[in-house]
Structure formats: C-alpha cells, structure tokens
mmCIF file of C-alpha atoms in Angstrom:
data_model
loop_
_atom_site.group_PDB
_atom_site.id
_atom_site.type_symbol
_atom_site.label_atom_id
_atom_site.label_comp_id
_atom_site.label_asym_id
_atom_site.label_seq_id
_atom_site.Cartn_x
_atom_site.Cartn_y
_atom_site.Cartn_z
ATOM 1 C CA MET X 1 -4.662 -5.385 -9.596
ATOM 2 C CA ARG X 2 -3.142 -5.150 -13.057
ATOM 3 C CA ASN X 3 -0.243 -5.931 -15.577
ATOM 4 C CA ILE X 4 3.318 -5.917 -16.898
ATOM 5 C CA LEU X 5 6.967 -6.680 -16.755
ATOM 6 C CA VAL X 6 10.143 -4.777 -18.225
ATOM 7 C CA GLY X 7 13.234 -6.166 -19.544
ATOM 8 C CA LEU X 8 15.492 -9.058 -20.204
ATOM 9 C CA SER X 9 14.561 -9.783 -23.743
ATOM 10 C CA SER X 10 12.449 -8.794 -26.368
ATOM 11 C CA GLY X 11 10.123 -11.837 -26.096
ATOM 12 C CA LEU X 12 10.281 -11.602 -22.156
ATOM 13 C CA ALA X 13 9.860 -7.842 -22.100
ATOM 14 C CA VAL X 14 6.119 -8.070 -22.267
ATOM 15 C CA LEU X 15 5.795 -11.425 -20.470
ATOM 16 C CA LEU X 16 3.545 -10.184 -17.770
ATOM 17 C CA ILE X 17 1.596 -7.640 -19.325
ATOM 18 C CA SER X 18 -1.838 -7.318 -17.621
ATOM 19 C CA LEU X 19 -0.997 -9.625 -14.687
ATOM 20 C CA PRO X 20 -2.966 -8.573 -11.805
ATOM 21 C CA GLN X 21 -1.686 -10.139 -8.486
ATOM 22 C CA PRO X 22 -2.513 -8.584 -5.236
ATOM 23 C CA SER X 23 0.176 -10.785 -3.386
ATOM 24 C CA SER X 24 3.025 -8.856 -5.388
ATOM 25 C CA ALA X 25 3.239 -6.068 -2.892
ATOM 26 C CA ALA X 26 5.092 -2.912 -3.691
ATOM 27 C CA VAL X 27 5.917 -1.160 -0.962
ATOM 28 C CA LYS X 28 8.573 -2.485 1.575
ATOM 29 C CA SER X 29 9.576 -1.363 4.866
ATOM 30 C CA PHE X 30 10.752 -2.139 8.490
ATOM 31 C CA GLY X 31 7.919 -3.045 10.890
ATOM 32 C CA SER X 32 5.080 -5.202 11.141
ATOM 33 C CA CYS X 33 1.850 -5.059 9.391
ATOM 34 C CA PRO X 34 -0.883 -2.732 10.893
ATOM 35 C CA ASN X 35 -3.880 -4.353 12.427
ATOM 36 C CA VAL X 36 -6.179 -3.292 9.245
ATOM 37 C CA ARG X 37 -8.985 -5.919 8.545
ATOM 38 C CA GLY X 38 -11.331 -5.962 5.918
ATOM 39 C CA LEU X 39 -14.796 -4.700 6.451
ATOM 40 C CA ALA X 40 -17.149 -6.707 8.803
ATOM 41 C CA ASN X 41 -20.445 -7.908 7.693
ATOM 42 C CA PHE X 42 -19.375 -7.333 4.231
ATOM 43 C CA ASP X 43 -21.862 -7.056 1.444
ATOM 44 C CA ARG X 44 -20.644 -9.172 -1.478
ATOM 45 C CA LYS X 45 -23.698 -8.478 -3.779
ATOM 46 C CA ARG X 46 -23.364 -4.635 -3.552
ATOM 47 C CA TYR X 47 -19.644 -4.773 -4.189
ATOM 48 C CA LEU X 48 -20.122 -6.410 -7.372
ATOM 49 C CA GLY X 49 -19.975 -4.721 -10.851
ATOM 50 C CA SER X 50 -17.271 -2.679 -12.122
ATOM 51 C CA TRP X 51 -14.665 -0.488 -10.252
ATOM 52 C CA TYR X 52 -12.082 1.715 -12.036
ATOM 53 C CA GLU X 53 -8.381 1.984 -10.614
ATOM 54 C CA TYR X 54 -8.040 5.615 -9.553
ATOM 55 C CA ALA X 55 -4.617 4.978 -8.154
ATOM 56 C CA ASN X 56 -2.400 2.246 -6.446
ATOM 57 C CA VAL X 57 1.336 1.944 -5.248
ATOM 58 C CA PHE X 58 3.598 1.203 -7.872
ATOM 59 C CA GLU X 59 4.266 -2.572 -8.793
ATOM 60 C CA PHE X 60 6.767 -3.788 -11.252
ATOM 61 C CA TYR X 61 4.234 -5.643 -13.330
ATOM 62 C CA GLN X 62 2.031 -2.356 -13.770
ATOM 63 C CA ILE X 63 4.417 -0.660 -16.197
ATOM 64 C CA GLY X 64 2.662 0.829 -19.118
ATOM 65 C CA SER X 65 -1.170 0.328 -17.867
ATOM 66 C CA SER X 66 -3.923 2.665 -18.276
ATOM 67 C CA CYS X 67 -7.751 2.906 -18.296
ATOM 68 C CA VAL X 68 -7.640 0.078 -15.573
ATOM 69 C CA ARG X 69 -10.933 -1.398 -14.616
ATOM 70 C CA ALA X 70 -11.948 -4.388 -12.294
ATOM 71 C CA THR X 71 -15.382 -6.224 -12.704
ATOM 72 C CA TYR X 72 -16.646 -8.637 -10.087
ATOM 73 C CA THR X 73 -19.184 -11.135 -10.843
ATOM 74 C CA ASP X 74 -21.464 -13.624 -8.644
ATOM 75 C CA GLU X 75 -19.903 -17.245 -9.342
ATOM 76 C CA GLY X 76 -21.681 -18.838 -6.500
ATOM 77 C CA LYS X 77 -19.055 -19.574 -3.777
ATOM 78 C CA LYS X 78 -16.685 -17.574 -5.383
ATOM 79 C CA VAL X 79 -16.111 -14.128 -7.185
ATOM 80 C CA GLY X 80 -15.327 -13.835 -10.677
ATOM 81 C CA VAL X 81 -12.464 -11.465 -11.384
ATOM 82 C CA PHE X 82 -12.010 -9.697 -14.761
ATOM 83 C CA ASN X 83 -9.337 -7.170 -14.980
ATOM 84 C CA GLU X 84 -9.077 -5.039 -18.199
ATOM 85 C CA TYR X 85 -6.763 -2.377 -19.263
ATOM 86 C CA VAL X 86 -5.202 -0.651 -22.345
ATOM 87 C CA SER X 87 -1.247 -0.948 -22.845
ATOM 88 C CA THR X 88 0.443 2.424 -23.111
ATOM 89 C CA ILE X 89 3.340 0.371 -24.782
ATOM 90 C CA THR X 90 1.554 -1.904 -27.423
ATOM 91 C CA GLY X 91 -1.543 0.599 -27.831
ATOM 92 C CA ASN X 92 -3.821 -2.624 -27.325
ATOM 93 C CA TYR X 93 -6.643 -3.964 -25.011
ATOM 94 C CA GLY X 94 -5.815 -6.761 -22.612
ATOM 95 C CA ASN X 95 -7.654 -8.621 -20.015
ATOM 96 C CA ILE X 96 -7.163 -11.448 -17.463
ATOM 97 C CA LYS X 97 -9.810 -13.751 -15.621
ATOM 98 C CA GLY X 98 -9.328 -14.968 -12.061
ATOM 99 C CA SER X 99 -11.614 -15.650 -9.159
ATOM 100 C CA ALA X 100 -11.422 -14.805 -5.422
ATOM 101 C CA SER X 101 -12.915 -16.558 -2.332
ATOM 102 C CA SER X 102 -13.822 -15.373 1.017
ATOM 103 C CA PRO X 103 -12.622 -17.293 4.097
ATOM 104 C CA ASN X 104 -14.865 -15.370 6.411
ATOM 105 C CA ASN X 105 -17.754 -12.868 6.364
ATOM 106 C CA ARG X 106 -15.340 -9.897 6.108
ATOM 107 C CA GLY X 107 -14.209 -8.072 3.049
ATOM 108 C CA GLU X 108 -11.206 -10.100 2.977
ATOM 109 C CA PHE X 109 -10.614 -12.199 -0.196
ATOM 110 C CA VAL X 110 -7.995 -14.787 -1.450
ATOM 111 C CA VAL X 111 -7.669 -13.694 -5.287
ATOM 112 C CA GLY X 112 -5.894 -15.775 -7.800
ATOM 113 C CA PHE X 113 -5.242 -15.858 -11.771
ATOM 114 C CA SER X 114 -4.710 -19.416 -12.555
ATOM 115 C CA SER X 115 -5.533 -19.020 -16.151
ATOM 116 C CA VAL X 116 -2.483 -17.621 -17.194
ATOM 117 C CA PRO X 117 1.236 -18.378 -16.297
ATOM 118 C CA PHE X 118 2.729 -17.049 -13.223
ATOM 119 C CA GLY X 119 -0.827 -15.914 -12.224
ATOM 120 C CA GLY X 120 -1.157 -17.934 -8.995
ATOM 121 C CA GLY X 121 -3.874 -19.806 -7.574
ATOM 122 C CA GLY X 122 -4.169 -17.384 -4.822
ATOM 123 C CA GLY X 123 -2.848 -19.097 -1.802
ATOM 124 C CA SER X 124 -4.892 -19.652 1.514
ATOM 125 C CA GLU X 125 -4.264 -16.163 2.879
ATOM 126 C CA PRO X 126 -6.278 -12.959 1.936
ATOM 127 C CA ASN X 127 -4.402 -10.782 -0.354
ATOM 128 C CA TYR X 128 -7.283 -8.507 -1.074
ATOM 129 C CA ARG X 129 -9.021 -6.583 1.816
ATOM 130 C CA VAL X 130 -11.718 -4.243 1.355
ATOM 131 C CA VAL X 131 -11.062 -1.731 4.641
ATOM 132 C CA ASP X 132 -13.564 0.786 3.386
ATOM 133 C CA THR X 133 -16.347 1.213 0.780
ATOM 134 C CA ASP X 134 -19.925 2.682 0.432
ATOM 135 C CA TYR X 135 -20.307 0.338 -2.477
ATOM 136 C CA THR X 136 -21.620 2.836 -4.710
ATOM 137 C CA SER X 137 -18.650 5.412 -5.345
ATOM 138 C CA TYR X 138 -15.310 4.244 -3.557
ATOM 139 C CA ALA X 139 -13.410 1.285 -2.088
ATOM 140 C CA ILE X 140 -10.096 1.350 -0.318
ATOM 141 C CA VAL X 141 -8.359 -2.324 -1.024
ATOM 142 C CA TYR X 142 -5.187 -3.136 0.896
ATOM 143 C CA ASP X 143 -2.767 -6.015 1.551
ATOM 144 C CA CYS X 144 0.243 -6.447 3.903
ATOM 145 C CA SER X 145 2.319 -9.255 4.381
ATOM 146 C CA PRO X 146 5.520 -9.697 6.647
ATOM 147 C CA PHE X 147 8.931 -11.056 5.129
ATOM 148 C CA PHE X 148 12.166 -11.688 6.740
ATOM 149 C CA GLY X 149 10.775 -11.293 9.972
ATOM 150 C CA PHE X 150 11.364 -7.642 10.405
ATOM 151 C CA PHE X 151 9.877 -6.250 7.336
ATOM 152 C CA LYS X 152 6.550 -5.885 5.656
ATOM 153 C CA LYS X 153 5.342 -5.314 2.049
ATOM 154 C CA GLU X 154 2.268 -3.498 1.249
ATOM 155 C CA SER X 155 -0.175 -2.975 -1.612
ATOM 156 C CA LEU X 156 -3.057 -0.450 -1.740
ATOM 157 C CA TRP X 157 -5.665 0.565 -4.167
ATOM 158 C CA LEU X 158 -8.306 3.350 -4.395
ATOM 159 C CA LEU X 159 -11.038 2.055 -6.560
ATOM 160 C CA THR X 160 -13.914 4.060 -7.712
ATOM 161 C CA ARG X 161 -17.220 3.394 -9.706
ATOM 162 C CA ALA X 162 -16.935 6.577 -11.889
ATOM 163 C CA GLN X 163 -14.013 6.574 -14.363
ATOM 164 C CA LYS X 164 -13.235 10.155 -13.126
ATOM 165 C CA PRO X 165 -14.434 10.688 -9.594
ATOM 166 C CA SER X 166 -14.773 13.994 -8.172
ATOM 167 C CA PRO X 167 -11.811 15.595 -6.555
ATOM 168 C CA ALA X 168 -13.911 15.965 -3.321
ATOM 169 C CA LEU X 169 -14.406 12.323 -2.907
ATOM 170 C CA VAL X 170 -10.742 11.409 -3.744
ATOM 171 C CA ARG X 171 -9.425 13.739 -1.288
ATOM 172 C CA GLU X 172 -11.815 12.255 1.553
ATOM 173 C CA GLN X 173 -10.560 8.750 0.793
ATOM 174 C CA TYR X 174 -6.890 9.800 0.939
ATOM 175 C CA ARG X 175 -7.642 11.209 4.430
ATOM 176 C CA LYS X 176 -9.364 8.077 5.542
ATOM 177 C CA MET X 177 -6.191 6.150 4.209
ATOM 178 C CA SER X 178 -3.884 8.300 6.094
ATOM 179 C CA ARG X 179 -5.945 7.914 9.361
ATOM 180 C CA LEU X 180 -5.345 4.227 8.779
ATOM 181 C CA GLY X 181 -1.768 4.422 8.446
ATOM 182 C CA LEU X 182 -1.760 3.197 4.985
ATOM 183 C CA PRO X 183 1.155 4.173 2.419
ATOM 184 C CA THR X 184 -0.703 6.951 0.791
ATOM 185 C CA GLY X 185 2.628 8.487 -0.115
ATOM 186 C CA SER X 186 3.298 5.552 -2.381
ATOM 187 C CA LEU X 187 0.174 5.897 -4.435
ATOM 188 C CA GLN X 188 0.500 6.768 -8.042
ATOM 189 C CA LYS X 189 -2.616 7.870 -9.970
ATOM 190 C CA THR X 190 -3.713 5.541 -12.753
ATOM 191 C CA PRO X 191 -4.231 7.247 -16.269
ATOM 192 C CA GLN X 192 -7.951 7.104 -17.328
ATOM 193 C CA THR X 193 -7.754 8.981 -20.448
ATOM 194 C CA ASN X 194 -7.404 7.891 -24.077
ATOM 195 C CA CYS X 195 -9.312 4.764 -23.164
ATOM 196 C CA ALA X 196 -11.424 4.264 -26.518
ATOM 197 C CA LYS X 197 -10.204 0.587 -26.711
ATOM 198 C CA LEU X 198 -11.622 -0.039 -23.456
ATOM 199 C CA PRO X 199 -14.842 -1.847 -24.204
ATOM 200 C CA ALA X 200 -18.321 -1.086 -22.407
ATOM 201 C CA PRO X 201 -18.293 -2.822 -18.930
ATOM 202 C CA GLY X 202 -19.429 -6.354 -19.133
ATOM 203 C CA SER X 203 -18.983 -6.476 -22.970
ATOM 204 C CA ALA X 204 -15.774 -8.264 -23.259
ATOM 205 C CA ASP X 205 -14.786 -12.026 -22.840
ATOM 206 C CA PHE X 206 -11.321 -13.416 -21.835
ATOM 207 C CA GLN X 207 -9.330 -14.055 -24.758
ATOM 208 C CA PRO X 208 -5.707 -14.818 -24.246
ATOM 209 C CA SER X 209 -3.497 -12.587 -25.982
ATOM 210 C CA ILE X 210 0.204 -10.975 -25.636
ATOM 211 C CA GLU X 211 -1.512 -8.619 -23.206
ATOM 212 C CA SER X 212 -2.969 -11.076 -21.059
ATOM 213 C CA LEU X 213 -0.314 -13.694 -21.103
ATOM 214 C CA GLY X 214 2.739 -11.322 -21.326
#
C-alpha cells in the first residue's frame, strides 16, 4: 500500500515515491502459496473509511514513507482507493488515487493505480485479500503469487483504524497472522509520528506531485 524507489539518478531516485502496488510483493521464498482467502460474506460498506498502516513487509518502493493512511470510498461497483503519506526523504506530503474491484463476495480485490505511470491497472487476479477484520479496529491484508514454478512472493499488511493502536490489539493480530502461517517475521512497523503534514482524513484531493508521480 505505499511509496518509493531509490537510486539510479537524481531524477529517478524519487521516481516511485508514493506508489502503492499490492502486486509488488516483498517476501520471496521457496514453496507454494498457502490457502489463505479473503473473508467470506465480506461487508464492503463497513470496511470503507480510513485505515492506518501499522506494519507491512518491506517493499522496494516503500523507502522513506511514514504516516501512511489508506481511505476507501464507495464508487458504485468499485471502491475508491486514496493512499496518503509523509516522505521522510523530502519532508513533503504525498498521495495517490486508485480503485479496487471485487470479483466475488469475499474480501478479495483487484487494486490498481492507473492514474500514475507504472501504477498498473490491477490485472485480473485479486492482489488485496482481507483475511481478517472486525471492521472497527484492525484488518489483516495479504497477497501471495507464485513465480518460476517453485517459489512464491508475499505481501502482508496490518491496518488499524487508530493511528496509534493499543499494544494488546497489535499482539493479538500478530498471533492471528502467525496461526495463519503468514510472514510476520518480515513485518516492519510503519512510523506514525511527526505527521503534522498529514491532512485530516477525507480532507485532501489527489494532486499529482513529485511525491505521487515519483
């Protein structure tokens, strides 16, 4: 769900700042994907609103992001996706707008960010699976895809409604993820401090910038 590329040249060093792509999985390992599906009878309306990223597995485009927040809105047959963050590299606020569609009644979505270069249209296979949520305090989001026949690549996020959730809530969700066999050992906590430049939820509009375009 968020941002950044490093290196190559001064112009390209920030090319993918704030480019959340669930399909860009980070944890690569030998073996097949576990049989972990999105929730059955998923209540899309209850899931709408803002979620803060408590932790996720490292992905190359995430370098330098903090205060990450995703807001989901009802757009008819699709769900609007609005990701926001503050860059620890530039010190600026950035956001990106995309959309999500669900091929079934489960908590499984095809997410894409076609509004920016390299954002992708989302493809046809779900790349965002809500495997557990109570809709009011936490959500566990997972993606796994095979590659080269014998390997898999996984993405994992712990999202919370509160920007700073209780330690007890976090511990319980880590236990759940472990029981599901998800790569909790690769999770990295997302900084949610020094967020003065993060607007109030729902108050910002998508504005292409060096943070959103890279």
